[in-house]
Each structure stands twice: as C-alpha cells, then as structure tokens.
C-alpha cells in the first residue's frame, strides 16, 4: 500500500544571501521503526519519499545522502519563504502500527 500526505511539513526559510540557498532533508536512520513497545518490524527508509509541494517527482529518503527539496538563486523575501513538503510511503507487509524516523532539515547558502 502507498500512502501520501500533501503539505505534511511546512517551514519558513529566511536568508539574505544574494547567491541563494538550498534546503535538504536527511534521515537519522536507515529504517522507520515501530513505535509500539515489543514491535521489532521496520520499513526501509527508501520506502519513504519526499517532494517539494507543487512539484511532480518524489525522491526516496536516505540516511547517508541528503535529498534536495528546494533551491533558489537569490535571497528569501524579508519575512522568509514558505516551503512545503509532501510525503509518500510504500508500506510493505508489516503489522499495522505506528512507524517513526527523525528527519533533519538543513538550509545552506549557495
């Protein structure tokens, strides 16, 4: 089963760099793990995919290579730029449960 949520994450990025900035996301683990005590089932992190809201292509997440989710060639607006992300996950044959992973979002100037 594939489950998708549009607008799952929103952020405001403020940068005064005239060269622009990039935003990436990196998973802290190679798996989503069950949040219920005693459950040992996992979902590979590559089954979780992200895209910038309003774009077409999803990219699989990784715990070793940051995924680019936004890039622009100039500074943000004075109040920052609103950036949204959509997520989808392919759920393999695992027990119904909550599964979790921590994601790090990183904004850098170009």
Short mmCIF file of N, CA and C in Angstrom, two decimals:
data_model
loop_
_atom_site.label_atom_id
_atom_site.label_comp_id
_atom_site.label_asym_id
_atom_site.label_seq_id
_atom_site.Cartn_x
_atom_site.Cartn_y
_atom_site.Cartn_z
N UNK A 1 0.84 -1.18 0.00
CA UNK A 1 0.00 0.00 0.00
C UNK A 1 0.88 1.24 0.00
N UNK A 2 0.50 2.23 -0.78
CA UNK A 2 1.20 3.52 -0.77
C UNK A 2 0.28 4.56 -0.17
N UNK A 3 0.81 5.29 0.80
CA UNK A 3 0.05 6.34 1.48
C UNK A 3 0.76 7.66 1.23
N UNK A 4 -0.01 8.70 0.89
CA UNK A 4 0.57 10.02 0.61
C UNK A 4 -0.09 11.08 1.46
N UNK A 5 0.72 12.07 1.87
CA UNK A 5 0.18 13.23 2.57
C UNK A 5 0.80 14.48 1.99
N UNK A 6 -0.04 15.30 1.36
CA UNK A 6 0.42 16.57 0.82
C UNK A 6 0.48 17.60 1.94
N UNK A 7 1.49 18.47 1.89
CA UNK A 7 1.64 19.51 2.90
C UNK A 7 1.96 18.97 4.27
N UNK A 8 2.63 17.84 4.33
CA UNK A 8 2.93 17.20 5.62
C UNK A 8 3.87 18.04 6.48
N UNK A 9 4.78 18.76 5.85
CA UNK A 9 5.75 19.60 6.57
C UNK A 9 5.78 20.96 5.91
N UNK A 10 5.76 22.00 6.72
CA UNK A 10 5.93 23.36 6.22
C UNK A 10 7.00 24.05 7.05
N UNK A 11 7.70 24.96 6.42
CA UNK A 11 8.77 25.70 7.10
C UNK A 11 8.88 27.07 6.47
N UNK A 12 9.52 27.97 7.19
CA UNK A 12 9.85 29.29 6.66
C UNK A 12 11.37 29.42 6.69
N UNK A 13 11.95 29.71 5.53
CA UNK A 13 13.41 29.88 5.43
C UNK A 13 13.69 31.34 5.16
N UNK A 14 14.56 31.92 5.98
CA UNK A 14 14.96 33.31 5.82
C UNK A 14 16.46 33.34 5.54
N UNK A 15 16.83 33.96 4.42
CA UNK A 15 18.25 34.05 4.05
C UNK A 15 18.48 35.38 3.33
N UNK A 16 19.57 36.05 3.66
CA UNK A 16 19.91 37.28 2.97
C UNK A 16 21.03 37.07 1.95
N UNK A 17 21.35 35.81 1.65
CA UNK A 17 22.40 35.50 0.68
C UNK A 17 21.94 35.84 -0.74
N UNK A 18 22.64 36.74 -1.39
CA UNK A 18 22.29 37.09 -2.78
C UNK A 18 22.58 35.95 -3.75
N UNK A 19 23.35 34.95 -3.30
CA UNK A 19 23.63 33.77 -4.12
C UNK A 19 22.57 32.70 -3.97
N UNK A 20 21.61 32.91 -3.06
CA UNK A 20 20.53 31.96 -2.87
C UNK A 20 20.81 30.95 -1.78
N UNK A 21 19.95 29.96 -1.70
CA UNK A 21 20.07 28.94 -0.67
C UNK A 21 19.46 27.63 -1.14
N UNK A 22 19.80 26.57 -0.41
CA UNK A 22 19.25 25.24 -0.66
C UNK A 22 18.75 24.66 0.65
N UNK A 23 17.74 23.80 0.54
CA UNK A 23 17.23 23.07 1.69
C UNK A 23 17.26 21.59 1.35
N UNK A 24 17.85 20.80 2.25
CA UNK A 24 17.91 19.35 2.07
C UNK A 24 17.28 18.67 3.29
N UNK A 25 16.99 17.39 3.13
CA UNK A 25 16.48 16.59 4.24
C UNK A 25 17.26 15.27 4.27
N UNK A 26 17.59 14.83 5.49
CA UNK A 26 18.38 13.62 5.70
C UNK A 26 17.76 12.84 6.85
N UNK A 27 17.56 11.55 6.67
CA UNK A 27 17.03 10.70 7.74
C UNK A 27 18.14 10.34 8.71
N UNK A 28 17.81 10.26 9.98
CA UNK A 28 18.80 9.88 11.00
C UNK A 28 18.97 8.37 11.12
N UNK A 29 18.14 7.61 10.42
CA UNK A 29 18.20 6.15 10.49
C UNK A 29 17.90 5.58 9.11
N UNK A 30 18.36 4.37 8.89
CA UNK A 30 18.09 3.71 7.60
C UNK A 30 16.73 3.01 7.58
N UNK A 31 15.99 3.12 8.70
CA UNK A 31 14.69 2.46 8.79
C UNK A 31 13.70 3.29 9.60
N UNK A 32 12.44 3.14 9.25
CA UNK A 32 11.37 3.59 10.13
C UNK A 32 11.14 2.44 11.11
N UNK A 33 11.07 2.73 12.37
CA UNK A 33 10.89 1.68 13.37
C UNK A 33 9.51 1.78 14.01
N UNK A 34 9.00 0.63 14.42
CA UNK A 34 7.70 0.60 15.10
C UNK A 34 7.81 1.34 16.42
N UNK A 35 6.80 2.14 16.73
CA UNK A 35 6.83 2.94 17.96
C UNK A 35 6.22 2.19 19.15
N UNK A 36 5.59 1.07 18.91
CA UNK A 36 4.97 0.31 19.99
C UNK A 36 6.01 -0.60 20.64
N UNK A 37 6.00 -0.63 21.95
CA UNK A 37 6.93 -1.46 22.71
C UNK A 37 6.77 -2.93 22.31
N UNK A 38 7.89 -3.60 22.12
CA UNK A 38 7.86 -5.01 21.77
C UNK A 38 7.80 -5.29 20.28
N UNK A 39 7.50 -4.31 19.45
CA UNK A 39 7.46 -4.49 17.99
C UNK A 39 8.88 -4.34 17.44
N UNK A 40 9.29 -5.25 16.59
CA UNK A 40 10.63 -5.20 16.01
C UNK A 40 10.60 -5.02 14.50
N UNK A 41 9.44 -4.77 13.93
CA UNK A 41 9.32 -4.62 12.50
C UNK A 41 9.78 -3.24 12.06
N UNK A 42 10.31 -3.15 10.84
CA UNK A 42 10.82 -1.88 10.31
C UNK A 42 10.39 -1.71 8.86
N UNK A 43 10.52 -0.49 8.39
CA UNK A 43 10.27 -0.15 6.98
C UNK A 43 11.55 0.54 6.48
N UNK A 44 12.13 0.10 5.37
CA UNK A 44 13.35 0.73 4.85
C UNK A 44 13.11 2.21 4.56
N UNK A 45 14.10 3.05 4.86
CA UNK A 45 13.95 4.49 4.67
C UNK A 45 13.70 4.85 3.21
N UNK A 46 14.20 4.06 2.28
CA UNK A 46 13.96 4.33 0.85
C UNK A 46 12.51 4.21 0.45
N UNK A 47 11.68 3.56 1.29
CA UNK A 47 10.24 3.48 1.02
C UNK A 47 9.52 4.79 1.31
N UNK A 48 10.19 5.68 2.05
CA UNK A 48 9.64 7.00 2.37
C UNK A 48 10.20 8.00 1.37
N UNK A 49 9.31 8.70 0.67
CA UNK A 49 9.74 9.63 -0.39
C UNK A 49 9.20 11.02 -0.12
N UNK A 50 9.93 12.03 -0.59
CA UNK A 50 9.60 13.43 -0.35
C UNK A 50 9.63 14.20 -1.66
N UNK A 51 8.86 15.27 -1.72
CA UNK A 51 8.93 16.22 -2.82
C UNK A 51 8.55 17.59 -2.27
N UNK A 52 9.00 18.63 -2.94
CA UNK A 52 8.54 19.97 -2.59
C UNK A 52 7.10 20.09 -3.05
N UNK A 53 6.25 20.63 -2.21
CA UNK A 53 4.85 20.80 -2.58
C UNK A 53 4.75 21.57 -3.89
N UNK A 54 3.88 21.11 -4.77
CA UNK A 54 3.69 21.75 -6.06
C UNK A 54 4.55 21.19 -7.17
N UNK A 55 5.44 20.25 -6.85
CA UNK A 55 6.26 19.60 -7.88
C UNK A 55 5.72 18.20 -8.13
N UNK A 56 6.25 17.54 -9.15
CA UNK A 56 5.71 16.25 -9.56
C UNK A 56 6.43 15.04 -8.97
N UNK A 57 7.76 15.07 -8.93
CA UNK A 57 8.55 13.88 -8.63
C UNK A 57 8.89 13.74 -7.16
N UNK A 58 8.64 12.54 -6.62
CA UNK A 58 9.07 12.20 -5.27
C UNK A 58 10.48 11.61 -5.34
N UNK A 59 11.28 11.85 -4.30
CA UNK A 59 12.63 11.29 -4.19
C UNK A 59 12.70 10.46 -2.92
N UNK A 60 13.30 9.26 -3.00
CA UNK A 60 13.43 8.44 -1.79
C UNK A 60 14.39 9.08 -0.79
N UNK A 61 14.06 8.96 0.48
CA UNK A 61 14.93 9.48 1.52
C UNK A 61 16.11 8.54 1.73
N UNK A 62 17.14 9.07 2.38
CA UNK A 62 18.36 8.33 2.66
C UNK A 62 18.88 8.74 4.02
N UNK A 63 19.65 7.87 4.64
CA UNK A 63 20.32 8.22 5.89
C UNK A 63 21.77 8.60 5.64
N UNK A 64 22.21 8.57 4.37
CA UNK A 64 23.60 8.89 4.05
C UNK A 64 23.76 10.04 3.05
N UNK A 65 22.76 10.25 2.19
CA UNK A 65 22.84 11.29 1.17
C UNK A 65 21.66 12.25 1.33
N UNK A 66 21.92 13.53 1.63
CA UNK A 66 20.82 14.48 1.77
C UNK A 66 20.04 14.62 0.46
N UNK A 67 18.72 14.75 0.58
CA UNK A 67 17.85 14.91 -0.58
C UNK A 67 17.51 16.40 -0.72
N UNK A 68 17.79 16.96 -1.89
CA UNK A 68 17.48 18.36 -2.16
C UNK A 68 15.97 18.53 -2.31
N UNK A 69 15.39 19.45 -1.52
CA UNK A 69 13.95 19.67 -1.62
C UNK A 69 13.61 21.09 -2.08
N UNK A 70 14.58 22.00 -2.03
CA UNK A 70 14.33 23.36 -2.52
C UNK A 70 15.66 24.04 -2.80
N UNK A 71 15.70 24.76 -3.91
CA UNK A 71 16.88 25.58 -4.24
C UNK A 71 16.38 26.82 -4.94
N UNK A 72 16.98 27.95 -4.58
CA UNK A 72 16.69 29.17 -5.32
C UNK A 72 17.95 30.00 -5.40
N UNK A 73 18.00 30.87 -6.41
CA UNK A 73 19.23 31.57 -6.76
C UNK A 73 19.34 32.98 -6.19
N UNK A 74 18.43 33.35 -5.31
CA UNK A 74 18.51 34.68 -4.69
C UNK A 74 18.05 34.59 -3.24
N UNK A 75 18.12 35.72 -2.55
CA UNK A 75 17.72 35.76 -1.15
C UNK A 75 16.23 35.51 -0.98
N UNK A 76 15.85 35.16 0.22
CA UNK A 76 14.43 34.98 0.51
C UNK A 76 13.77 36.35 0.61
N UNK A 77 12.45 36.34 0.68
CA UNK A 77 11.72 37.58 0.95
C UNK A 77 12.04 38.05 2.37
N UNK A 78 11.73 39.29 2.69
CA UNK A 78 12.04 39.83 4.01
C UNK A 78 11.46 39.02 5.17
N UNK A 79 10.30 38.46 4.99
CA UNK A 79 9.68 37.65 6.04
C UNK A 79 9.97 36.17 5.91
N UNK A 80 10.85 35.81 4.98
CA UNK A 80 11.18 34.41 4.73
C UNK A 80 10.32 33.82 3.62
N UNK A 81 10.72 32.66 3.16
CA UNK A 81 9.99 31.94 2.11
C UNK A 81 9.30 30.72 2.73
N UNK A 82 8.03 30.55 2.44
CA UNK A 82 7.29 29.38 2.91
C UNK A 82 7.59 28.22 1.97
N UNK A 83 8.01 27.11 2.53
CA UNK A 83 8.33 25.91 1.76
C UNK A 83 7.55 24.75 2.36
N UNK A 84 6.89 23.99 1.51
CA UNK A 84 6.12 22.83 1.97
C UNK A 84 6.65 21.56 1.35
N UNK A 85 6.45 20.46 2.05
CA UNK A 85 6.85 19.14 1.56
C UNK A 85 5.68 18.18 1.61
N UNK A 86 5.62 17.33 0.60
CA UNK A 86 4.68 16.23 0.56
C UNK A 86 5.47 14.95 0.78
N UNK A 87 4.85 13.97 1.41
CA UNK A 87 5.49 12.68 1.66
C UNK A 87 4.60 11.56 1.19
N UNK A 88 5.24 10.46 0.75
CA UNK A 88 4.51 9.23 0.50
C UNK A 88 5.39 8.07 0.96
N UNK A 89 4.74 6.99 1.37
CA UNK A 89 5.46 5.82 1.85
C UNK A 89 4.83 4.57 1.27
N UNK A 90 5.68 3.68 0.79
CA UNK A 90 5.24 2.35 0.38
C UNK A 90 5.33 1.46 1.61
N UNK A 91 4.20 0.97 2.06
CA UNK A 91 4.15 0.16 3.27
C UNK A 91 4.25 -1.31 2.87
N UNK A 92 5.33 -1.97 3.29
CA UNK A 92 5.48 -3.39 2.98
C UNK A 92 4.57 -4.24 3.87
N UNK A 93 4.71 -5.54 3.77
CA UNK A 93 3.89 -6.45 4.58
C UNK A 93 4.45 -6.47 6.00
N UNK A 94 3.97 -5.54 6.83
CA UNK A 94 4.34 -5.44 8.24
C UNK A 94 3.06 -5.27 9.05
N UNK A 95 3.11 -5.57 10.34
CA UNK A 95 1.91 -5.39 11.16
C UNK A 95 1.48 -3.93 11.20
N UNK A 96 0.18 -3.73 11.31
CA UNK A 96 -0.35 -2.38 11.46
C UNK A 96 0.18 -1.81 12.77
N UNK A 97 0.82 -0.64 12.67
CA UNK A 97 1.40 0.02 13.85
C UNK A 97 1.84 1.40 13.42
N UNK A 98 2.27 2.19 14.38
CA UNK A 98 2.90 3.46 14.06
C UNK A 98 4.38 3.21 13.81
N UNK A 99 4.93 3.85 12.80
CA UNK A 99 6.35 3.73 12.47
C UNK A 99 6.94 5.14 12.44
N UNK A 100 8.18 5.27 12.87
CA UNK A 100 8.75 6.61 13.05
C UNK A 100 10.23 6.65 12.64
N UNK A 101 10.64 7.86 12.23
CA UNK A 101 12.06 8.15 11.97
C UNK A 101 12.23 9.66 12.18
N UNK A 102 13.39 10.08 12.60
CA UNK A 102 13.69 11.50 12.76
C UNK A 102 14.35 12.01 11.48
N UNK A 103 13.88 13.15 10.98
CA UNK A 103 14.43 13.77 9.78
C UNK A 103 15.08 15.09 10.14
N UNK A 104 16.25 15.35 9.57
CA UNK A 104 16.94 16.63 9.76
C UNK A 104 16.82 17.45 8.49
N UNK A 105 16.27 18.65 8.61
CA UNK A 105 16.21 19.61 7.51
C UNK A 105 17.38 20.57 7.66
N UNK A 106 18.10 20.82 6.57
CA UNK A 106 19.30 21.65 6.60
C UNK A 106 19.20 22.71 5.52
N UNK A 107 19.27 23.97 5.93
CA UNK A 107 19.29 25.08 4.97
C UNK A 107 20.72 25.63 4.91
N UNK A 108 21.24 25.76 3.69
CA UNK A 108 22.59 26.28 3.49
C UNK A 108 22.58 27.33 2.41
N UNK A 109 23.48 28.29 2.51
CA UNK A 109 23.61 29.29 1.45
C UNK A 109 24.41 28.71 0.30
N UNK A 110 24.08 29.13 -0.90
CA UNK A 110 24.79 28.63 -2.09
C UNK A 110 25.97 29.51 -2.43
#
